[in-house]
Structure formats: structure tokens, C-alpha cells
Coordinates of N, CA and C in Angstrom, one line a residue:
Chain A
G1 N -36.0 5.5 -5.1 CA -37.0 4.6 -4.6 C -36.3 3.2 -4.3
I2 N -37.2 2.4 -3.7 CA -36.7 1.0 -3.3 C -36.3 0.2 -4.5
Q3 N -35.3 -0.6 -4.4 CA -34.9 -1.5 -5.5 C -35.2 -3.0 -5.0
V4 N -35.8 -3.7 -5.9 CA -36.1 -5.1 -5.5 C -35.5 -6.0 -6.6
E5 N -34.5 -6.8 -6.1 CA -33.7 -7.6 -7.1 C -33.9 -9.1 -6.7
Q6 N -34.2 -9.9 -7.8 CA -34.4 -11.3 -7.6 C -33.3 -12.1 -8.3
S7 N -32.9 -13.2 -7.6 CA -31.9 -14.1 -8.2 C -32.3 -15.5 -8.0
P8 N -31.9 -16.4 -8.9 CA -31.2 -16.1 -10.2 C -32.3 -15.6 -11.1
P9 N -31.9 -14.9 -12.2 CA -32.9 -14.5 -13.2 C -33.5 -15.6 -14.0
D10 N -32.8 -16.7 -14.2 CA -33.3 -17.9 -14.9 C -32.8 -19.1 -14.2
L11 N -33.6 -20.1 -14.2 CA -33.3 -21.4 -13.6 C -34.0 -22.5 -14.3
I12 N -33.1 -23.6 -14.6 CA -33.7 -24.8 -15.2 C -33.4 -25.9 -14.3
L13 N -34.4 -26.7 -14.0 CA -34.3 -27.8 -13.1 C -34.9 -29.1 -13.7
Q14 N -34.4 -30.2 -13.2 CA -34.9 -31.5 -13.6 C -36.1 -31.7 -12.6
E15 N -37.1 -32.3 -13.1 CA -38.3 -32.7 -12.2 C -37.8 -33.4 -10.9
G16 N -38.3 -33.0 -9.8 CA -37.8 -33.7 -8.5 C -36.8 -32.9 -7.8
A17 N -36.1 -32.0 -8.5 CA -35.0 -31.2 -7.8 C -35.6 -30.1 -6.9
N18 N -34.8 -29.7 -6.0 CA -35.1 -28.6 -5.1 C -34.5 -27.3 -5.5
S19 N -35.0 -26.1 -5.1 CA -34.4 -24.9 -5.5 C -34.8 -23.8 -4.5
T20 N -33.9 -22.8 -4.5 CA -34.1 -21.6 -3.6 C -34.1 -20.3 -4.5
L21 N -35.1 -19.5 -4.4 CA -35.2 -18.3 -5.1 C -35.0 -17.1 -4.0
R22 N -34.3 -16.1 -4.4 CA -34.0 -15.0 -3.5 C -34.6 -13.7 -4.0
C23 N -35.0 -12.9 -3.0 CA -35.5 -11.5 -3.2 C -34.8 -10.6 -2.3
N24 N -34.0 -9.7 -2.8 CA -33.3 -8.7 -2.0 C -34.0 -7.3 -2.2
F25 N -34.2 -6.6 -1.1 CA -34.8 -5.3 -1.2 C -33.9 -4.2 -0.5
S26 N -33.9 -3.0 -1.0 CA -32.9 -2.1 -0.6 C -33.3 -1.2 0.6
D27 N -34.6 -1.3 1.0 CA -35.1 -0.5 2.1 C -36.1 -1.3 2.9
S28 N -36.5 -0.8 4.0 CA -37.4 -1.5 4.9 C -38.8 -1.6 4.2
V29 N -39.5 -2.7 4.5 CA -40.8 -2.9 3.9 C -41.9 -3.2 4.9
N30 N -43.1 -2.9 4.5 CA -44.2 -3.3 5.4 C -44.8 -4.6 5.0
N31 N -45.0 -4.8 3.7 CA -45.6 -6.0 3.1 C -44.7 -6.7 2.1
L32 N -44.8 -8.0 2.0 CA -44.1 -8.7 1.0 C -44.9 -9.9 0.6
Q33 N -45.1 -10.1 -0.7 CA -45.8 -11.2 -1.3 C -44.9 -11.9 -2.3
W34 N -45.1 -13.2 -2.4 CA -44.5 -14.0 -3.5 C -45.7 -14.4 -4.4
F35 N -45.4 -14.3 -5.7 CA -46.4 -14.7 -6.7 C -45.7 -15.7 -7.7
H36 N -46.6 -16.6 -8.3 CA -46.2 -17.4 -9.4 C -47.0 -17.0 -10.6
Q37 N -46.3 -16.6 -11.7 CA -47.0 -16.3 -12.9 C -46.9 -17.5 -13.9
N38 N -48.0 -18.1 -14.1 CA -48.0 -19.3 -14.9 C -47.9 -19.0 -16.4
P39 N -47.6 -20.0 -17.2 CA -47.4 -19.7 -18.7 C -48.6 -19.0 -19.3
W40 N -49.8 -19.0 -18.7 CA -50.9 -18.3 -19.3 C -51.0 -16.9 -18.8
G41 N -50.1 -16.5 -18.0 CA -50.0 -15.1 -17.5 C -50.7 -14.8 -16.2
Q42 N -51.4 -15.8 -15.6 CA -52.1 -15.6 -14.3 C -51.1 -15.5 -13.2
L43 N -51.3 -14.4 -12.4 CA -50.5 -14.2 -11.2 C -51.2 -14.9 -10.0
I44 N -50.5 -15.9 -9.4 CA -51.1 -16.7 -8.3 C -50.4 -16.3 -7.1
N45 N -51.2 -16.0 -6.0 CA -50.6 -15.8 -4.7 C -49.9 -17.0 -4.1
L46 N -48.7 -16.9 -3.7 CA -48.1 -18.0 -3.0 C -48.0 -17.7 -1.5
F47 N -47.5 -16.6 -1.1 CA -47.3 -16.3 0.3 C -47.5 -14.8 0.5
Y48 N -48.1 -14.4 1.6 CA -48.0 -13.1 2.1 C -47.1 -13.2 3.3
I49 N -45.9 -12.6 3.3 CA -44.9 -13.0 4.3 C -43.9 -11.8 4.5
P50 N -44.4 -10.7 5.3 CA -43.5 -9.6 5.6 C -42.4 -10.0 6.5
S51 N -42.6 -11.1 7.3 CA -41.5 -11.6 8.2 C -41.8 -13.0 8.5
G52 N -40.8 -13.7 9.0 CA -41.0 -15.1 9.5 C -41.0 -16.1 8.4
T53 N -41.5 -17.3 8.7 CA -41.5 -18.4 7.8 C -42.9 -19.0 7.7
K54 N -43.2 -19.4 6.4 CA -44.5 -20.1 6.2 C -44.2 -21.3 5.2
Q55 N -45.1 -22.2 5.3 CA -45.0 -23.4 4.5 C -46.4 -23.7 3.9
N56 N -46.4 -24.1 2.6 CA -47.6 -24.6 2.0 C -47.3 -25.7 1.1
G57 N -47.4 -26.9 1.5 CA -47.1 -28.1 0.7 C -45.6 -28.2 0.4
R58 N -45.3 -28.2 -0.9 CA -43.9 -28.3 -1.3 C -43.2 -26.9 -1.3
L59 N -43.9 -25.9 -1.1 CA -43.4 -24.5 -1.0 C -43.2 -24.0 0.4
S60 N -42.2 -23.3 0.6 CA -42.0 -22.5 1.9 C -41.3 -21.2 1.6
A61 N -41.5 -20.3 2.5 CA -40.8 -19.0 2.3 C -40.4 -18.5 3.7
T62 N -39.3 -17.7 3.6 CA -38.7 -17.1 4.8 C -38.4 -15.7 4.5
T63 N -38.8 -14.7 5.3 CA -38.4 -13.3 5.1 C -37.6 -12.9 6.4
V64 N -36.4 -12.4 6.2 CA -35.6 -11.8 7.3 C -35.7 -10.3 7.0
A65 N -36.6 -9.6 7.6 CA -36.9 -8.2 7.3 C -35.7 -7.3 7.7
T66 N -35.1 -7.7 8.8 CA -33.9 -6.9 9.3 C -32.8 -6.9 8.4
E67 N -32.6 -8.0 7.6 CA -31.5 -8.1 6.6 C -32.0 -7.9 5.2
R68 N -33.3 -7.6 5.0 CA -33.8 -7.1 3.8 C -33.7 -8.2 2.7
Y69 N -34.2 -9.4 3.0 CA -34.3 -10.4 2.0 C -35.3 -11.4 2.3
S70 N -35.8 -12.1 1.3 CA -36.8 -13.2 1.4 C -36.4 -14.3 0.5
L71 N -36.6 -15.5 0.9 CA -36.3 -16.7 0.2 C -37.6 -17.6 -0.1
L72 N -37.7 -18.1 -1.3 CA -38.7 -19.0 -1.6 C -38.1 -20.4 -1.9
Y73 N -38.5 -21.4 -1.2 CA -38.0 -22.7 -1.4 C -39.0 -23.6 -2.2
I74 N -38.6 -24.3 -3.2 CA -39.4 -25.2 -3.9 C -38.8 -26.6 -3.8
S75 N -39.5 -27.5 -3.2 CA -39.0 -28.8 -3.1 C -39.7 -29.8 -4.0
S76 N -39.0 -30.8 -4.5 CA -39.5 -31.8 -5.4 C -40.3 -31.2 -6.5
S77 N -39.6 -30.4 -7.3 CA -40.2 -29.5 -8.3 C -41.0 -30.4 -9.3
Q78 N -42.0 -29.8 -9.9 CA -42.9 -30.5 -10.9 C -42.9 -29.6 -12.1
T79 N -43.3 -30.1 -13.2 CA -43.3 -29.3 -14.5 C -44.3 -28.2 -14.3
T80 N -45.4 -28.4 -13.5 CA -46.4 -27.3 -13.3 C -45.8 -26.1 -12.5
D81 N -44.6 -26.3 -11.9 CA -44.0 -25.2 -11.2 C -43.4 -24.2 -12.2
S82 N -43.3 -24.5 -13.4 CA -42.6 -23.7 -14.4 C -43.4 -22.3 -14.5
G83 N -42.7 -21.3 -14.9 CA -43.3 -19.9 -15.0 C -42.3 -18.9 -14.4
V84 N -42.8 -17.8 -14.0 CA -42.0 -16.7 -13.5 C -42.5 -16.4 -12.0
Y85 N -41.5 -16.3 -11.2 CA -41.8 -16.1 -9.8 C -41.4 -14.6 -9.4
F86 N -42.3 -13.9 -8.9 CA -42.1 -12.5 -8.5 C -42.3 -12.3 -7.0
C87 N -41.4 -11.5 -6.4 CA -41.7 -11.0 -5.1 C -42.1 -9.5 -5.3
A88 N -43.0 -9.1 -4.4 CA -43.5 -7.7 -4.5 C -43.5 -7.1 -3.1
V89 N -43.1 -5.9 -2.9 CA -43.0 -5.3 -1.6 C -43.7 -4.0 -1.5
V90 N -44.1 -3.6 -0.3 CA -44.6 -2.2 -0.1 C -43.5 -1.5 0.8
P91 N -42.9 -0.5 0.3 CA -41.9 0.2 1.1 C -42.4 0.8 2.4
R92 N -41.7 0.7 3.4 CA -42.1 1.3 4.7 C -42.2 2.8 4.6
E93 N -41.2 3.4 3.9 CA -41.2 4.9 3.8 C -41.8 5.2 2.4
G94 N -42.8 6.0 2.4 CA -43.5 6.3 1.1 C -44.5 7.4 1.3
S95 N -45.3 7.5 0.3 CA -46.3 8.6 0.3 C -47.6 8.2 1.0
G96 N -47.6 7.0 1.5 CA -48.8 6.6 2.2 C -49.8 5.8 1.4
T97 N -49.4 5.6 0.1 CA -50.4 4.9 -0.7 C -50.2 3.3 -0.6
Y98 N -49.1 2.9 0.0 CA -48.9 1.5 0.2 C -48.9 0.7 -1.1
K99 N -48.3 1.2 -2.1 CA -48.3 0.4 -3.4 C -47.2 -0.6 -3.4
Y100 N -47.5 -1.7 -4.1 CA -46.5 -2.8 -4.3 C -45.5 -2.4 -5.4
I101 N -44.3 -2.7 -5.1 CA -43.2 -2.6 -6.1 C -42.8 -4.1 -6.4
F102 N -42.8 -4.4 -7.7 CA -42.4 -5.8 -8.1 C -41.0 -5.9 -8.4
G103 N -40.4 -7.1 -8.0 CA -39.1 -7.4 -8.3 C -38.9 -7.8 -9.8
T104 N -37.7 -8.1 -10.1 CA -37.3 -8.4 -11.5 C -37.7 -9.8 -12.0
G105 N -38.1 -10.7 -11.1 CA -38.6 -12.0 -11.5 C -37.5 -13.0 -11.6
T106 N -37.9 -14.3 -11.4 CA -37.0 -15.5 -11.7 C -37.8 -16.4 -12.6
R107 N -37.3 -16.6 -13.8 CA -38.0 -17.5 -14.7 C -37.5 -18.9 -14.5
L108 N -38.4 -19.8 -14.1 CA -38.1 -21.2 -13.8 C -38.7 -22.1 -14.9
K109 N -37.9 -23.1 -15.3 CA -38.4 -24.1 -16.2 C -38.0 -25.4 -15.6
V110 N -39.0 -26.3 -15.4 CA -38.8 -27.6 -14.9 C -39.0 -28.6 -16.0
L111 N -37.9 -29.4 -16.2 CA -37.9 -30.4 -17.3 C -38.4 -31.8 -16.8
A112 N -39.2 -32.4 -17.6 CA -39.7 -33.8 -17.2 C -38.7 -34.8 -17.3
Chain B
E1 N -65.3 -18.6 -2.9 CA -65.3 -17.2 -3.2 C -64.8 -16.9 -4.6
A2 N -65.5 -16.1 -5.3 CA -65.1 -15.8 -6.7 C -63.9 -14.9 -6.6
G3 N -63.0 -15.1 -7.7 CA -61.8 -14.2 -7.7 C -62.1 -13.0 -8.5
V4 N -61.0 -12.3 -8.8 CA -61.1 -11.1 -9.6 C -61.4 -11.4 -11.1
A5 N -62.4 -10.8 -11.6 CA -62.8 -11.0 -13.0 C -62.4 -9.9 -13.9
Q6 N -61.9 -10.3 -15.1 CA -61.5 -9.3 -16.1 C -62.1 -9.7 -17.5
S7 N -62.4 -8.7 -18.3 CA -62.7 -8.9 -19.7 C -62.4 -7.7 -20.5
P8 N -62.1 -7.9 -21.8 CA -61.9 -9.2 -22.4 C -60.6 -9.9 -22.0
R9 N -60.4 -11.1 -22.4 CA -59.1 -11.7 -22.2 C -58.0 -11.3 -23.2
Y10 N -58.5 -11.1 -24.4 CA -57.6 -10.7 -25.5 C -58.2 -9.6 -26.3
K11 N -57.4 -8.7 -26.8 CA -57.8 -7.6 -27.7 C -56.7 -7.2 -28.6
I12 N -57.1 -7.1 -29.9 CA -56.2 -6.7 -30.9 C -56.8 -5.4 -31.6
I13 N -56.1 -4.3 -31.6 CA -56.6 -3.1 -32.2 C -55.5 -2.5 -33.1
E14 N -55.9 -1.5 -33.9 CA -54.9 -0.7 -34.7 C -54.5 0.5 -33.8
K15 N -53.3 1.0 -34.1 CA -52.9 2.2 -33.4 C -53.8 3.3 -33.7
R16 N -54.0 4.2 -32.7 CA -54.9 5.3 -32.7 C -56.3 4.9 -32.4
Q17 N -56.6 3.7 -32.3 CA -58.0 3.3 -31.9 C -58.1 3.4 -30.4
S18 N -59.3 3.2 -29.9 CA -59.5 3.2 -28.5 C -59.9 1.8 -28.0
V19 N -59.7 1.6 -26.7 CA -60.0 0.3 -26.1 C -60.3 0.4 -24.7
A20 N -61.2 -0.5 -24.1 CA -61.6 -0.4 -22.7 C -61.5 -1.8 -22.1
F21 N -61.1 -1.8 -20.9 CA -61.0 -3.1 -20.1 C -61.8 -3.0 -18.9
W22 N -62.4 -4.1 -18.5 CA -63.3 -4.1 -17.3 C -62.8 -5.0 -16.3
C23 N -63.0 -4.6 -15.0 CA -62.6 -5.5 -13.9 C -63.6 -5.4 -12.8
N24 N -63.9 -6.6 -12.3 CA -64.8 -6.8 -11.1 C -64.0 -7.4 -10.0
P25 N -63.7 -6.7 -8.9 CA -62.9 -7.2 -7.8 C -63.6 -8.3 -7.0
I26 N -62.8 -8.8 -6.0 CA -63.4 -9.8 -5.1 C -64.4 -9.0 -4.2
S27 N -65.5 -9.6 -4.0 CA -66.6 -9.0 -3.2 C -66.1 -8.5 -1.8
G28 N -66.3 -7.3 -1.5 CA -65.9 -6.7 -0.2 C -64.6 -6.1 -0.2
H29 N -63.8 -6.2 -1.3 CA -62.5 -5.5 -1.4 C -62.6 -4.1 -1.8
A30 N -62.1 -3.2 -0.9 CA -62.2 -1.8 -1.1 C -61.2 -1.2 -2.1
T31 N -60.1 -1.9 -2.2 CA -59.0 -1.3 -3.0 C -58.8 -2.1 -4.3
L32 N -58.7 -1.4 -5.3 CA -58.6 -1.9 -6.7 C -57.4 -1.3 -7.4
Y33 N -56.6 -2.1 -8.1 CA -55.4 -1.7 -8.7 C -55.4 -2.1 -10.2
W34 N -54.9 -1.3 -11.1 CA -54.6 -1.6 -12.5 C -53.1 -1.6 -12.7
Y35 N -52.6 -2.7 -13.3 CA -51.2 -2.8 -13.6 C -51.0 -3.0 -15.1
Q36 N -49.9 -2.5 -15.6 CA -49.4 -2.8 -16.9 C -48.2 -3.7 -16.9
Q37 N -48.2 -4.8 -17.6 CA -47.1 -5.7 -17.6 C -46.6 -5.9 -19.0
I38 N -45.5 -5.3 -19.3 CA -44.8 -5.5 -20.6 C -44.1 -6.8 -20.6
L39 N -44.0 -7.4 -21.8 CA -43.4 -8.7 -21.9 C -42.0 -8.7 -21.3
G40 N -41.7 -9.6 -20.4 CA -40.4 -9.8 -19.8 C -40.1 -8.9 -18.6
Q41 N -41.1 -8.1 -18.2 CA -41.0 -7.3 -17.0 C -42.0 -7.6 -16.0
G42 N -41.8 -7.1 -14.8 CA -42.8 -7.2 -13.7 C -43.9 -6.2 -13.9
P43 N -45.0 -6.5 -13.3 CA -46.2 -5.5 -13.3 C -45.8 -4.1 -12.8
K44 N -46.3 -3.1 -13.5 CA -46.1 -1.8 -13.0 C -47.5 -1.1 -12.7
L45 N -47.6 -0.6 -11.5 CA -48.9 0.0 -11.1 C -49.2 1.2 -11.9
L46 N -50.5 1.2 -12.5 CA -50.9 2.4 -13.2 C -51.8 3.3 -12.3
I47 N -52.7 2.7 -11.6 CA -53.7 3.4 -10.8 C -54.2 2.6 -9.7
Q48 N -54.4 3.2 -8.5 CA -54.9 2.5 -7.3 C -56.2 3.3 -6.8
F49 N -57.3 2.6 -6.6 CA -58.5 3.1 -6.1 C -58.7 2.6 -4.7
Q50 N -59.2 3.5 -3.8 CA -59.7 3.1 -2.5 C -61.2 3.5 -2.6
N51 N -62.1 2.5 -2.6 CA -63.5 2.6 -2.9 C -63.6 3.3 -4.2
N52 N -64.2 4.5 -4.4 CA -64.3 5.1 -5.7 C -63.4 6.3 -5.8
G53 N -62.4 6.5 -4.9 CA -61.5 7.5 -5.0 C -60.1 7.1 -5.4
V54 N -59.4 7.9 -6.2 CA -58.0 7.6 -6.6 C -57.0 7.9 -5.5
V55 N -56.2 6.8 -5.2 CA -55.2 7.0 -4.2 C -53.8 7.3 -4.8
D56 N -53.6 6.7 -6.0 CA -52.3 6.9 -6.7 C -52.5 6.7 -8.1
D57 N -52.2 7.7 -8.9 CA -52.2 7.5 -10.4 C -50.9 8.2 -11.0
S58 N -49.8 8.1 -10.2 CA -48.6 8.8 -10.6 C -48.0 8.2 -11.8
Q59 N -48.2 7.0 -12.1 CA -47.6 6.4 -13.3 C -48.6 6.1 -14.4
L60 N -49.8 6.7 -14.4 CA -50.8 6.6 -15.4 C -50.5 7.7 -16.5
P61 N -50.3 7.3 -17.7 CA -50.1 8.3 -18.8 C -51.5 9.0 -19.1
K62 N -51.7 10.1 -18.4 CA -53.0 10.7 -18.4 C -53.5 11.3 -19.7
D63 N -52.5 11.5 -20.6 CA -52.9 12.1 -21.9 C -53.7 11.1 -22.7
R64 N -53.5 9.8 -22.4 CA -54.2 8.8 -23.2 C -54.9 7.7 -22.4
F65 N -54.6 7.6 -21.1 CA -55.2 6.5 -20.3 C -56.2 7.2 -19.3
S66 N -57.3 6.5 -19.0 CA -58.2 7.0 -18.0 C -58.8 5.8 -17.3
A67 N -59.2 6.0 -16.1 CA -59.8 4.9 -15.4 C -60.9 5.4 -14.4
E68 N -61.9 4.6 -14.2 CA -62.9 5.1 -13.2 C -63.4 3.9 -12.5
R69 N -64.0 4.2 -11.3 CA -64.6 3.2 -10.4 C -65.8 3.9 -9.7
L70 N -66.8 4.1 -10.5 CA -67.8 5.1 -10.1 C -68.6 4.6 -8.9
K71 N -68.9 3.4 -8.7 CA -69.7 3.0 -7.6 C -68.9 2.2 -6.5
G72 N -67.6 2.3 -6.7 CA -66.7 1.7 -5.7 C -66.6 0.2 -5.8
V73 N -67.1 -0.4 -6.9 CA -67.0 -1.8 -7.1 C -66.2 -2.1 -8.4
D74 N -66.9 -2.3 -9.5 CA -66.1 -2.6 -10.7 C -65.5 -1.3 -11.3
S75 N -64.5 -1.6 -12.2 CA -63.7 -0.5 -12.7 C -63.5 -0.7 -14.2
T76 N -63.3 0.4 -14.9 CA -63.0 0.4 -16.3 C -61.7 1.2 -16.6
L77 N -60.8 0.6 -17.4 CA -59.5 1.3 -17.8 C -59.7 1.5 -19.3
K78 N -59.4 2.7 -19.7 CA -59.5 3.1 -21.2 C -58.2 3.6 -21.7
I79 N -57.9 3.3 -22.9 CA -56.8 3.9 -23.6 C -57.3 4.5 -24.9
Q80 N -57.0 5.8 -25.1 CA -57.5 6.5 -26.3 C -56.6 7.7 -26.6
P81 N -55.9 7.8 -27.7 CA -55.7 6.7 -28.7 C -54.6 5.8 -28.3
A82 N -54.6 4.5 -28.7 CA -53.6 3.6 -28.4 C -52.4 3.8 -29.3
K83 N -51.2 3.5 -28.7 CA -49.9 3.5 -29.4 C -49.3 2.1 -29.4
L84 N -48.4 1.9 -30.2 CA -47.7 0.5 -30.3 C -47.2 0.1 -29.0
E85 N -46.6 1.0 -28.3 CA -45.9 0.7 -27.0 C -46.9 0.3 -25.9
D86 N -48.2 0.5 -26.2 CA -49.2 0.1 -25.2 C -49.5 -1.4 -25.2
S87 N -48.9 -2.1 -26.1 CA -49.1 -3.6 -26.2 C -48.5 -4.2 -24.9
A88 N -49.3 -4.9 -24.2 CA -49.0 -5.4 -22.9 C -50.1 -6.2 -22.3
V89 N -49.9 -6.8 -21.2 CA -51.0 -7.4 -20.4 C -51.4 -6.4 -19.3
Y90 N -52.7 -6.2 -19.3 CA -53.3 -5.3 -18.3 C -53.9 -6.1 -17.2
L91 N -53.4 -6.0 -16.0 CA -53.8 -6.8 -14.8 C -54.6 -6.0 -13.9
C92 N -55.7 -6.5 -13.3 CA -56.4 -5.9 -12.3 C -56.2 -6.7 -11.0
A93 N -56.1 -6.1 -9.9 CA -56.0 -6.7 -8.6 C -56.8 -6.0 -7.6
S94 N -57.2 -6.7 -6.5 CA -57.9 -6.1 -5.4 C -57.4 -6.6 -4.1
S95 N -57.6 -5.8 -3.1 CA -57.3 -6.2 -1.7 C -58.3 -5.6 -0.8
F96 N -58.4 -6.2 0.4 CA -59.5 -5.8 1.4 C -59.3 -4.4 1.7
S97 N -58.1 -3.9 1.9 CA -57.9 -2.5 2.1 C -56.5 -2.2 1.6
G98 N -56.1 -0.9 1.5 CA -54.8 -0.5 0.9 C -53.8 -0.2 1.9
G99 N -54.0 -0.5 3.2 CA -53.0 -0.1 4.2 C -52.0 -1.1 4.5
R100 N -51.4 -1.0 5.7 CA -50.3 -1.9 6.1 C -51.0 -3.3 6.5
G101 N -50.2 -4.3 6.5 CA -50.7 -5.5 7.0 C -51.4 -6.4 6.0
S102 N -51.8 -7.5 6.5 CA -52.4 -8.5 5.6 C -53.6 -8.1 4.9
Y103 N -54.3 -7.0 5.4 CA -55.4 -6.5 4.6 C -55.1 -6.0 3.3
N104 N -53.8 -5.8 3.1 CA -53.3 -5.3 1.8 C -52.8 -6.4 0.9
E105 N -53.1 -7.7 1.2 CA -52.7 -8.8 0.4 C -53.5 -8.7 -0.9
Q106 N -52.8 -8.7 -2.0 CA -53.4 -8.5 -3.3 C -53.7 -9.8 -4.0
F107 N -54.8 -9.8 -4.7 CA -55.3 -10.9 -5.5 C -55.5 -10.5 -6.9
F108 N -55.0 -11.2 -7.9 CA -55.0 -10.8 -9.3 C -56.0 -11.5 -10.1
G109 N -56.5 -10.8 -11.1 CA -57.3 -11.4 -12.2 C -56.5 -12.0 -13.2
P110 N -57.1 -12.6 -14.2 CA -56.4 -13.3 -15.3 C -55.7 -12.4 -16.3
G111 N -56.1 -11.1 -16.3 CA -55.4 -10.2 -17.2 C -56.1 -10.1 -18.6
T112 N -55.8 -9.0 -19.3 CA -56.2 -8.8 -20.7 C -54.9 -8.5 -21.5
R113 N -54.7 -9.4 -22.5 CA -53.6 -9.2 -23.3 C -53.9 -8.3 -24.5
L114 N -53.3 -7.1 -24.6 CA -53.6 -6.2 -25.6 C -52.5 -6.1 -26.7
T115 N -52.8 -6.3 -27.9 CA -51.9 -6.1 -29.0 C -52.3 -4.9 -29.9
V116 N -51.4 -4.0 -30.0 CA -51.6 -2.8 -30.9 C -50.8 -2.9 -32.1
L117 N -51.5 -2.9 -33.3 CA -50.8 -3.1 -34.6 C -50.6 -1.8 -35.3

């Protein structure tokens, strides 16, 4: 099955710093989402981005589907950005159930 | 617009007991998902419903887990009997539809944290 690898696995930043999180996937995908899981466990949608670039405030994301990767950029990080970031993909080749496969996650800690 | 609702938020039980979780999806969302998230890992899909029919339950341990979505709206996930390794967060998600494209964008509830002693 498809492999979804995220890097780095752990990241510690000083407040105000910028960062780039990466999601590599081993096969073609139909859908791709980025989520932020806050310290209370809630999964929050950041982007639905199977291709192209999107921006929402301090966050932006780019997916290059032909090269099988997606990037999440966080600018001017804040302590509230702490948590785990997941990408999740729906493989293009599958049983037709279009189920999401989650990546390994990047654990981010932003220090005040 | 109200989000995905789940209850209870926390549950502690003894092994071999039974437990049930409830989920109410976003209004109008036809597809409902139950995930299990073990500490330190990403969510793993247990079962996917399209309206009141099961689309995928390939990773559901059917000897002890069951789920239903009788009227195509809210859903219940049950574990009977529970094992120590079932300690996890159980997440419910919904999407407008389960196909390709943005209609499959998933929205998650707050989750139920289960501890089995």
C-alpha cells in the first residue's frame, strides 16, 4: 500500500521563527489534507490541497502531485501552533472506498 | 454550522467490560468515519459508512468491535469485551461524500479518550 512519510518527526522552534514541514507519498493520490492536532487531541483542518498552493494567514501549503510531495509552511510561529501536524492522502489506486491514509506526523513545539 | 459531535469525551473501564461511543456528523454529510488513534501514532480508519451502508470495515476487529448508523445520520461504535490494547482515542469524522475531490474533505470531532485498566 501507499507509504506516507513526514519530516522532520520533531521540531522545536522559538516563537516568531518560520518552518517548513514535508509530506512525501509513495504513489499517486486523489486527495490530500493537512491537519493540526492540538494538545487536547482535536484534529483541525488546515488545508484541502491535492495540488497547487493555498494560503491562510500565517500558514500556506503547496502540493506537487507529479513529484509526490506536499509542504506546509508556518511563518512567524506562535505557541498556539504547538501540536502534531498530519498529512493524510487518498491513494488514486485503490478499492474505490477513497479512504484517507495518515502520515507519520511532525511534532512541533514552539517556545515563548 | 455545528461541527462533528462526539460523546463521551473520556471513558475509563476495566478489561472485559463493554463500552459505546456516539457520533453525530455535520448536517448533510453522507459519509461517516470512525478512527482509532493510539498514542504517538496517526489515526487508523476502523470503519467508513456511506449513508447507512458500510463502505469499508477491513481494519475493524469484528470479533469485538461493532458499529452502526441505522438512519444514516448519527452512529455508535461499540467494543465488547474491551482489551488493554484498545486504550486509544476514538475519532469520528464526516464528509459531504466519500468520493474524489473536495466533497471528500473530512472534518473531525473532538474524540473520545478510552482507558482500559
